[in-house]
mmCIF file of C-alpha atoms in Angstrom:
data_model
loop_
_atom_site.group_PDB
_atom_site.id
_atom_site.type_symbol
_atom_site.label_atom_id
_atom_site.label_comp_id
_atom_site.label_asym_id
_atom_site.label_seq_id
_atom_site.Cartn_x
_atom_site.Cartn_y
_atom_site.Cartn_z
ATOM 1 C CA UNK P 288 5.430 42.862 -35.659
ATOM 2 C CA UNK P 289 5.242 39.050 -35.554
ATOM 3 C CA UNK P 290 8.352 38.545 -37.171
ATOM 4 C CA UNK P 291 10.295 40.337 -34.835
ATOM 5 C CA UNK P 292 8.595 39.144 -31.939
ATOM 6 C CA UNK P 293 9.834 35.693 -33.155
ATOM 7 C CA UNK P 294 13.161 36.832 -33.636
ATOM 8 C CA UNK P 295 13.516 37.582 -29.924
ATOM 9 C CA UNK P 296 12.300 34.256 -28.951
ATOM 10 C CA UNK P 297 14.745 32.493 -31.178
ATOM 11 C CA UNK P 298 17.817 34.786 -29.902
ATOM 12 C CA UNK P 299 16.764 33.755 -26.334
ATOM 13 C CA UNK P 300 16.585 30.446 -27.258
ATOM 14 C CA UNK P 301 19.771 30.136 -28.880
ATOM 15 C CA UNK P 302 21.595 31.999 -25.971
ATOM 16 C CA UNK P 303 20.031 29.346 -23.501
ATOM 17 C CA UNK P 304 21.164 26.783 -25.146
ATOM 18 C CA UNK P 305 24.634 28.310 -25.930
ATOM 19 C CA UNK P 306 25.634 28.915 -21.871
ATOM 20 C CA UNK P 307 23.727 25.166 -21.178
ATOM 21 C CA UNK P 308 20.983 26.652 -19.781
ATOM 22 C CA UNK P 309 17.313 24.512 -19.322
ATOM 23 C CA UNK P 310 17.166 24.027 -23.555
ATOM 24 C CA UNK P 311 20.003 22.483 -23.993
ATOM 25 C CA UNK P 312 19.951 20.848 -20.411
ATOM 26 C CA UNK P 313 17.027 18.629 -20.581
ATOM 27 C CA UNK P 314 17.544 17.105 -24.106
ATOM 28 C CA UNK P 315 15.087 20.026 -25.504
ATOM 29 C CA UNK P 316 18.324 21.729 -26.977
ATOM 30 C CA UNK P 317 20.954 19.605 -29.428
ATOM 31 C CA UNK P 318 23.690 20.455 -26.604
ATOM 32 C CA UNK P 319 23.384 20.539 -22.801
ATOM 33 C CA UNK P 320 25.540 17.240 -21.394
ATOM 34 C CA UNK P 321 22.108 16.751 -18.812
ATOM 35 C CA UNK P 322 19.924 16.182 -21.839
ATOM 36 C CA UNK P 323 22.278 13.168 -22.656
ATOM 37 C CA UNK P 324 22.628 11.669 -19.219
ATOM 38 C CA UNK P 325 18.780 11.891 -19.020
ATOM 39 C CA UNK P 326 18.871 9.770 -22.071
ATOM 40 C CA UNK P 327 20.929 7.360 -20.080
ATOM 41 C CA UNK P 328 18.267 6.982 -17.694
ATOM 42 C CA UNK P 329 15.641 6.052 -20.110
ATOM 43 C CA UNK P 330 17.701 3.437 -21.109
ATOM 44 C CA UNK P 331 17.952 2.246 -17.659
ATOM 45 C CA UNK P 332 14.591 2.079 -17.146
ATOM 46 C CA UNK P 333 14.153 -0.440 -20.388
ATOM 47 C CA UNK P 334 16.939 -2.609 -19.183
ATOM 48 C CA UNK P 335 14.830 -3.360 -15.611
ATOM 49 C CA UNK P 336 11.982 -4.292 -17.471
ATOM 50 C CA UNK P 337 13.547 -6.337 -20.062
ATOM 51 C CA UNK P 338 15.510 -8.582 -17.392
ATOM 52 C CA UNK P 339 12.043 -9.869 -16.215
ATOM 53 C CA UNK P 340 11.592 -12.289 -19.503
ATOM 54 C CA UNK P 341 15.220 -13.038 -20.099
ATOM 55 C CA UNK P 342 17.615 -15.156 -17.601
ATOM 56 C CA UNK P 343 14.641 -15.764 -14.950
ATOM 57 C CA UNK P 344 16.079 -18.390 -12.102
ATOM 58 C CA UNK P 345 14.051 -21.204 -11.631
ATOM 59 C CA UNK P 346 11.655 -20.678 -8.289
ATOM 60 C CA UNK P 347 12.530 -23.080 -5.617
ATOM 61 C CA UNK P 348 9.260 -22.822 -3.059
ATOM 62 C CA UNK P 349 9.972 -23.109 0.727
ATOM 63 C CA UNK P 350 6.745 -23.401 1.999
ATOM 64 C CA UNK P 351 4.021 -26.064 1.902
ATOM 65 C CA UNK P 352 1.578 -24.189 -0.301
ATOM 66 C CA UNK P 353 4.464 -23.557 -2.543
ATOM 67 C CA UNK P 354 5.400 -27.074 -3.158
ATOM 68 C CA UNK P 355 2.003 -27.890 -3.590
ATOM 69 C CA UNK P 356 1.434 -25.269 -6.072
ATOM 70 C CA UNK P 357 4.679 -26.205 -8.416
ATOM 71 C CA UNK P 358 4.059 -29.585 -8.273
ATOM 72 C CA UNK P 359 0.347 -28.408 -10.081
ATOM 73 C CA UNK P 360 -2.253 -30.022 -7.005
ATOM 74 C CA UNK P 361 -3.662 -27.225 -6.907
ATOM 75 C CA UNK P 362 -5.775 -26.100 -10.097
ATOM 76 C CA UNK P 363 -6.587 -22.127 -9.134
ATOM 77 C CA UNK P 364 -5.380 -19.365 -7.458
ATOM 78 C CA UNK P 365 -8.911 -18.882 -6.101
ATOM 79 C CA UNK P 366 -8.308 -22.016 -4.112
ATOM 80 C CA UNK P 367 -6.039 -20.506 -2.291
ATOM 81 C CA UNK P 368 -8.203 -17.283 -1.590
ATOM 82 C CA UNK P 369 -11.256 -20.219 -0.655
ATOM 83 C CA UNK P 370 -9.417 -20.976 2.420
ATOM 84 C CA UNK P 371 -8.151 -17.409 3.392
ATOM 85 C CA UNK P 372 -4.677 -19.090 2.795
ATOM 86 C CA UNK P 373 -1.270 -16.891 3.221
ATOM 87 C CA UNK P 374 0.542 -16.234 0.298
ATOM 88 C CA UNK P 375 4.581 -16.241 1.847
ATOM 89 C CA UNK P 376 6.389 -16.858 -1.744
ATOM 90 C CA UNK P 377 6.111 -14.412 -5.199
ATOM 91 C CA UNK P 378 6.699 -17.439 -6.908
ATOM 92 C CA UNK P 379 3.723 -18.746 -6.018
ATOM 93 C CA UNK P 380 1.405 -15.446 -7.844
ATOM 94 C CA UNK P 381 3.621 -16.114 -10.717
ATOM 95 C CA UNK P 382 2.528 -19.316 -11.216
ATOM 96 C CA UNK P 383 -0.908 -18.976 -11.617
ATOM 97 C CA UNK P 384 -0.745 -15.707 -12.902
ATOM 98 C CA UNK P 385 2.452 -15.018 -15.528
ATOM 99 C CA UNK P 386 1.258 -11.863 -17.332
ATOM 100 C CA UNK P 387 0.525 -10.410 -14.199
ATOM 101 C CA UNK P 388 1.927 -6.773 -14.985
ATOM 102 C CA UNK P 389 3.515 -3.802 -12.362
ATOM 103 C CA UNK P 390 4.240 -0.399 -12.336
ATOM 104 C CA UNK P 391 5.913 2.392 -9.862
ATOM 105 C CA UNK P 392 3.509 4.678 -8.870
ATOM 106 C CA UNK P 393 5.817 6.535 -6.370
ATOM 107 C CA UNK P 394 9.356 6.612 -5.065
ATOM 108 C CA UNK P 395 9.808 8.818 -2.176
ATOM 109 C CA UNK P 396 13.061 9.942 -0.386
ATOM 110 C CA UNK P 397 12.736 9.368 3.322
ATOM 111 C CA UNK P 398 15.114 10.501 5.842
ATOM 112 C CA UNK P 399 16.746 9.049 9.652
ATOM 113 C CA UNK P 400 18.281 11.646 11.750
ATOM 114 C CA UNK P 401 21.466 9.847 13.547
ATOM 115 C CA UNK P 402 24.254 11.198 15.734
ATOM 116 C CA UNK P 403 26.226 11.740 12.474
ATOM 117 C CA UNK P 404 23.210 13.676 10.166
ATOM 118 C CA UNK P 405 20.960 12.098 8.057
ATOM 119 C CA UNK P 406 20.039 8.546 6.627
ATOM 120 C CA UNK P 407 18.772 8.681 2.985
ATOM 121 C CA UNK P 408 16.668 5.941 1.810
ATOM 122 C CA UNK P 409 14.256 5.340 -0.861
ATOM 123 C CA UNK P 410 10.067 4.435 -0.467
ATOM 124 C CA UNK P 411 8.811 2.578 -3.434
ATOM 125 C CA UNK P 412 5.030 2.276 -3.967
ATOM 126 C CA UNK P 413 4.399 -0.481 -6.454
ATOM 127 C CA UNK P 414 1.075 -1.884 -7.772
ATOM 128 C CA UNK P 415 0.654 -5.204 -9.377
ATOM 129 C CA UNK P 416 -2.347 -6.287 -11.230
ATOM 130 C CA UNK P 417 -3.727 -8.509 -14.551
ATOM 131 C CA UNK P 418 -6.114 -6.072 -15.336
ATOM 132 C CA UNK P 419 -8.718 -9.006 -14.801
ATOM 133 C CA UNK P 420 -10.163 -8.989 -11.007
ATOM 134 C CA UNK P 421 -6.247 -9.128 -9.159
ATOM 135 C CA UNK P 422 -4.269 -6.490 -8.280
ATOM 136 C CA UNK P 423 -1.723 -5.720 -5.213
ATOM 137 C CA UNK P 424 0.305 -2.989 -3.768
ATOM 138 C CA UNK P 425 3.664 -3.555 -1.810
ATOM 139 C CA UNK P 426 6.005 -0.119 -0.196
ATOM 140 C CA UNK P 427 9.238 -1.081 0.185
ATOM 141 C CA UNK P 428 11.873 1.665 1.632
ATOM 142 C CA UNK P 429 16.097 0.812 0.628
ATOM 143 C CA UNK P 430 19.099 2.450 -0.123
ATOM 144 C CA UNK P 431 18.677 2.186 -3.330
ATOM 145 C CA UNK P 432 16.016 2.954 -5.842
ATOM 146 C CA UNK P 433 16.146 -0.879 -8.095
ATOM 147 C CA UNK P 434 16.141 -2.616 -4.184
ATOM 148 C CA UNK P 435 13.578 -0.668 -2.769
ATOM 149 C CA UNK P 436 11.812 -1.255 -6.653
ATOM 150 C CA UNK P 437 12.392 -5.042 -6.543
ATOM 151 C CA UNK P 438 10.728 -5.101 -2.957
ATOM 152 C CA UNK P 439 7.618 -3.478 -3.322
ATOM 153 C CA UNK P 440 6.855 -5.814 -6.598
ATOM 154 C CA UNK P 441 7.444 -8.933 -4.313
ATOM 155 C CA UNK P 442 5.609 -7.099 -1.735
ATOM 156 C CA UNK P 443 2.740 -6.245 -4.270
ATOM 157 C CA UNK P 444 2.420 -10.188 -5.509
ATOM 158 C CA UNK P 445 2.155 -11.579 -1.772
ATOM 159 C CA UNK P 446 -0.772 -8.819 -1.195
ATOM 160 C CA UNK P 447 -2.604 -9.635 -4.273
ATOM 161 C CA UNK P 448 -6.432 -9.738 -3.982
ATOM 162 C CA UNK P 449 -9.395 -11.106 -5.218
ATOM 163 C CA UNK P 450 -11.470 -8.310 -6.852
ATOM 164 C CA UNK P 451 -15.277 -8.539 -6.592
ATOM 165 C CA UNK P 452 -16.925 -6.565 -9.785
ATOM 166 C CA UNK P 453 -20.943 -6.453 -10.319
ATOM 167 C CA UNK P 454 -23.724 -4.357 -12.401
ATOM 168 C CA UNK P 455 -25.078 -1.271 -11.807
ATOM 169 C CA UNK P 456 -28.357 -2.108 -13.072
ATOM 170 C CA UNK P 457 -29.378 -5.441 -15.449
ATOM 171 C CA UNK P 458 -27.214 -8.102 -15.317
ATOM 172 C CA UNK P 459 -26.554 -7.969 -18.885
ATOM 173 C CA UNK P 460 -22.767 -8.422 -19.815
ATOM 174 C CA UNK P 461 -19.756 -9.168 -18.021
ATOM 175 C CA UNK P 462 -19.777 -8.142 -14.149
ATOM 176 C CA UNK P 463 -17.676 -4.381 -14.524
ATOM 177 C CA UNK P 464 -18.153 -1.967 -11.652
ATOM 178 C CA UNK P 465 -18.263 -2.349 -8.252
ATOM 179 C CA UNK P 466 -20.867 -4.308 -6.210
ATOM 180 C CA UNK P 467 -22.003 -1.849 -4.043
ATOM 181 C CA UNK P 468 -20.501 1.061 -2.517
ATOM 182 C CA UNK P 469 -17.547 0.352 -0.570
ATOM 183 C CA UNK P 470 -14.858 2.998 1.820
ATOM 184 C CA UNK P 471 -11.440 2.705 2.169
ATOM 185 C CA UNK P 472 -9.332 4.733 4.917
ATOM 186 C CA UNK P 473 -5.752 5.192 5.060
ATOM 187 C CA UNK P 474 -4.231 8.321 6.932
ATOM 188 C CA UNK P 475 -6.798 11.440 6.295
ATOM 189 C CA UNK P 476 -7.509 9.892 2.729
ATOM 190 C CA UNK P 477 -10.890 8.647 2.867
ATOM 191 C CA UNK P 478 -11.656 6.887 -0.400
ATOM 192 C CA UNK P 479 -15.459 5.649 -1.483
ATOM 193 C CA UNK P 480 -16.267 4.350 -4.800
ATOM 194 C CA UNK P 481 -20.181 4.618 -5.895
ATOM 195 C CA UNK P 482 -21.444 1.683 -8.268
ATOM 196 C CA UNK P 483 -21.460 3.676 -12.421
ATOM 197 C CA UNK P 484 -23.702 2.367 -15.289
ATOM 198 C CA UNK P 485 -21.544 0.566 -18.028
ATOM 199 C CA UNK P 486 -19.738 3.098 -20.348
ATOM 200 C CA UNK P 487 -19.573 5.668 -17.067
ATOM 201 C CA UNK P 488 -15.494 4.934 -17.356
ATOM 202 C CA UNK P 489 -13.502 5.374 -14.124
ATOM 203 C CA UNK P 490 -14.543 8.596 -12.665
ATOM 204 C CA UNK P 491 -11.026 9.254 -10.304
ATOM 205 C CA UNK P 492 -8.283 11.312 -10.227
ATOM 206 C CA UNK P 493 -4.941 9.552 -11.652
ATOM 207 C CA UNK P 494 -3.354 7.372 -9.244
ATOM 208 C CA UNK P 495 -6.931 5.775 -8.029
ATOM 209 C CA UNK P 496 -7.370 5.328 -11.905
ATOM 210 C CA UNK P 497 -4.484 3.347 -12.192
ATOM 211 C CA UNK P 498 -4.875 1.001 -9.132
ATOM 212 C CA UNK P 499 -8.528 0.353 -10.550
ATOM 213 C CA UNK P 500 -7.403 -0.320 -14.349
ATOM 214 C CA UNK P 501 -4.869 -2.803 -12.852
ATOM 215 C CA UNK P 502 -8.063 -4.461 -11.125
ATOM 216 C CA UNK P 503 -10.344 -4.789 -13.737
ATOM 217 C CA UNK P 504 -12.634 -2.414 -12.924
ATOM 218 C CA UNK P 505 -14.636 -0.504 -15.874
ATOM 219 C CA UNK P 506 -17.287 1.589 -14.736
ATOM 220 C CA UNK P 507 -16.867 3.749 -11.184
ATOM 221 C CA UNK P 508 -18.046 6.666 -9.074
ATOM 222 C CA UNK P 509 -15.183 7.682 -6.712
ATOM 223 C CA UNK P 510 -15.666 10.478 -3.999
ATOM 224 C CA UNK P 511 -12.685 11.219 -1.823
ATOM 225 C CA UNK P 512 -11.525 13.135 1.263
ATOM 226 C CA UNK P 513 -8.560 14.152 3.185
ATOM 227 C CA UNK P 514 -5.023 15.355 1.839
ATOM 228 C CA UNK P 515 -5.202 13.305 -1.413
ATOM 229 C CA UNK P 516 -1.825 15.121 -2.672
ATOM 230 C CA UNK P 517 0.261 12.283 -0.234
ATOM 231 C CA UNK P 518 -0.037 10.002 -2.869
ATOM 232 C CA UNK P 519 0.991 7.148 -0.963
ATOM 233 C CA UNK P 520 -1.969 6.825 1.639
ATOM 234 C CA UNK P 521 -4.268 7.616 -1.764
ATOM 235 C CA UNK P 522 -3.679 4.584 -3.375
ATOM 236 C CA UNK P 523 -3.458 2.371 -0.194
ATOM 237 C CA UNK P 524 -6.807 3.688 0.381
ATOM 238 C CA UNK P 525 -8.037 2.809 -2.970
ATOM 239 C CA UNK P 526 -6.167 -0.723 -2.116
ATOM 240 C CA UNK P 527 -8.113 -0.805 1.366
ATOM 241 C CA UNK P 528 -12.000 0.030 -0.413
ATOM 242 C CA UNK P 529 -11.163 -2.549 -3.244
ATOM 243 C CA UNK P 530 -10.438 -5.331 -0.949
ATOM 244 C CA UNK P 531 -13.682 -4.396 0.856
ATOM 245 C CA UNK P 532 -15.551 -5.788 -2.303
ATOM 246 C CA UNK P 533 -15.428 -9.467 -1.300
ATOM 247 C CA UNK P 534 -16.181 -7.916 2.922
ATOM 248 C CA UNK P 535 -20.136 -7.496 2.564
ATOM 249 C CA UNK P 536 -22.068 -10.741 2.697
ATOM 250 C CA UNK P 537 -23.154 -10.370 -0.960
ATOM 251 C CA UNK P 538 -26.578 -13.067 -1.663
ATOM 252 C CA UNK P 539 -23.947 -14.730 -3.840
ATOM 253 C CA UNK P 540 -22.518 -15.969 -0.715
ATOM 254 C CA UNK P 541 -25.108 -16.782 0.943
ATOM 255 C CA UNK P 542 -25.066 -20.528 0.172
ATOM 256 C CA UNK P 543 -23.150 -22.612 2.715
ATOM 257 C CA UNK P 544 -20.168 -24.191 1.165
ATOM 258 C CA UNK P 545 -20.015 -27.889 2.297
ATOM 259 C CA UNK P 546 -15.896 -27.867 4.045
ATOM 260 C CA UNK P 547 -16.167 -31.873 4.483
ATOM 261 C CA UNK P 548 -16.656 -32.605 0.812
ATOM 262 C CA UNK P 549 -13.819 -29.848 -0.279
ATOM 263 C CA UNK P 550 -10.509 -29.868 1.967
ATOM 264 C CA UNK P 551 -8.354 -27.600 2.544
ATOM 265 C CA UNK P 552 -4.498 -28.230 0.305
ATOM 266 C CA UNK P 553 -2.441 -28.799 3.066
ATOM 267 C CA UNK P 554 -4.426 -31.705 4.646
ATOM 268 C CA UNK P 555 -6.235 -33.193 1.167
ATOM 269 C CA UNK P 556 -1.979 -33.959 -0.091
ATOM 270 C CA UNK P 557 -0.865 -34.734 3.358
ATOM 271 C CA UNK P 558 0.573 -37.951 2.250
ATOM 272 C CA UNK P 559 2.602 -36.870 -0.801
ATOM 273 C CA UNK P 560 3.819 -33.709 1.361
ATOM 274 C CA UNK P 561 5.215 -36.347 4.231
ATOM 275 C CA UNK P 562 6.775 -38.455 1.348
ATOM 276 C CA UNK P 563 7.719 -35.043 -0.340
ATOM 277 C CA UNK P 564 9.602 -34.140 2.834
ATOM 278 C CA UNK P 565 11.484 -37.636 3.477
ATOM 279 C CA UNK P 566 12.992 -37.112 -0.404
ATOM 280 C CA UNK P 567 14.432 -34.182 0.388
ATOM 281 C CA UNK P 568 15.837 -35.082 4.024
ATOM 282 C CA UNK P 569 17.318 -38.346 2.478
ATOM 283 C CA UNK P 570 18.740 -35.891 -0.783
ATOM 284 C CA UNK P 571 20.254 -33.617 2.212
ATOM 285 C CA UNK P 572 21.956 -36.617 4.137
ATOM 286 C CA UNK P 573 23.605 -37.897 0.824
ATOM 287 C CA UNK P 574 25.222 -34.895 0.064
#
């Protein structure tokens, strides 16, 4: 009967995990050494993720809109979007936004062929995001996993975007779906998210999930095509129909800003970058 039956299972089980076998191996079993070097990885995993908050090195910008930036002239990130500025410097999205979080969606072993076989190296996918109307993504292929890992985070923060979020219906409430519908194409993934009604929840498959929780958005509709399984054009077609938010000429917009009264960074601090610039030359010559 039942007890029997049980009894099988259990001598199976034990004789698994006597000769190592996949019990014992992945940590299910008290013995396979796998299980224990799989704890080691864990462990590895923690120690990345801990390093961010501990002995950070103080950013040194290289660029004009970095200077500006860590010497507080400018007041918003936004500011910088205003004048379709280019981020160049991590340090920069870190600034304005500290808890901005990341996570590895994907890493993917690619391959060279050479004269003397193959060339292993590693693709991380990486999306960054504060879960409040930024996110970014950022592929980054190395030798190693932590590089290649490192990479696509910097990668991620120089690509961050504005997200654009509206109403469905009344505006009652905070803004928390999408505009208006909006396609995003990368490879044969065609993504297309459809404005939901507040309390919908995001109506997508995983990954897309996760690249719209990191941007802030509630309430969605998604409806894809294409080979979806290649994970990596999925979400970088999920990246490409987010960004489209702020493309349509939405009535907010419709209002001519006035550029004379509001300058751009670079020339309203002119002057303090030009003195800025002869501190440092003279600091250089001294040396």
């Amino acid at each position: 009967g039942i007890n029997a039956e049980y009894g099988n299972q259990r001598a199976v089980q034990m004789a698994d995990s006597e000769r190592g076998g996949f019990s014992g191996g992945f940590g299910k079993g008290g013995k396979g050494g796998k299980g224990g070097k799989g704890g080691k990885g864990g462990k590895g995993k923690g120690k990345g993720k801990g390093r961010k908050g501990g002995d950070k090195e103080e950013w040194v910008p290289c660029t004009k809109l970095g200077r500006l930036v860590k010497e507080g002239k400018i007041a918003k990130i936004d500011d910088i979007y205003f004048y379709s500025l280019a981020i160049k410097e991590p340090g920069i999205v870190d600034f304005f936004i500290p808890n901005l979080k990341d996570e590895v969606m994907k890493i993917q072993p690619v391959q060279k062929q050479t004269s003397a076989g193959q060339r292993m190296k590693f693709k991380a996918y990486v999306i960054v995001g504060d879960f409040d109307g930024h996110v970014g993504l950022g592929v980054k292929g190395a030798k190693e996993v932590a590089t290649a890992i490192r990479g696509a985070i910097a990668r991620a923060k120089l690509s961050l975007i504005p997200v654009m979020r509206g109403y469905w219906g009344n505006k009652i409430g905070l803004p928390h779906t999408v505009p208006c519908k909006v396609t995003g194409k990368a490879g044969s993934v065609r993504m297309r998210m459809i404005p939901a009604p507040r309390g919908t929840g995001l109506v997508a498959s995983r990954a897309s999930k996760r690249v719209l929780q990191y941007a802030g958005i509630e309430d969605v509709y998604t409806a894809t095509r294409g080979a979806t399984s290649t994970m990596g054009n999925f979400i970088k077609a999920t990246f490409e129909a987010i960004k489209k938010t702020y493309s349509f000429n939405a009535p907010a917009f419709w209002k001519q800003a006035d550029l004379t009264e509001k300058m751009m960074p670079q020339q309203q601090f002119t002057d303090w970058l030009r003195d800025e610039k002869a501190k440092r030359d003279a600091a250089i010559k001294h040396q």
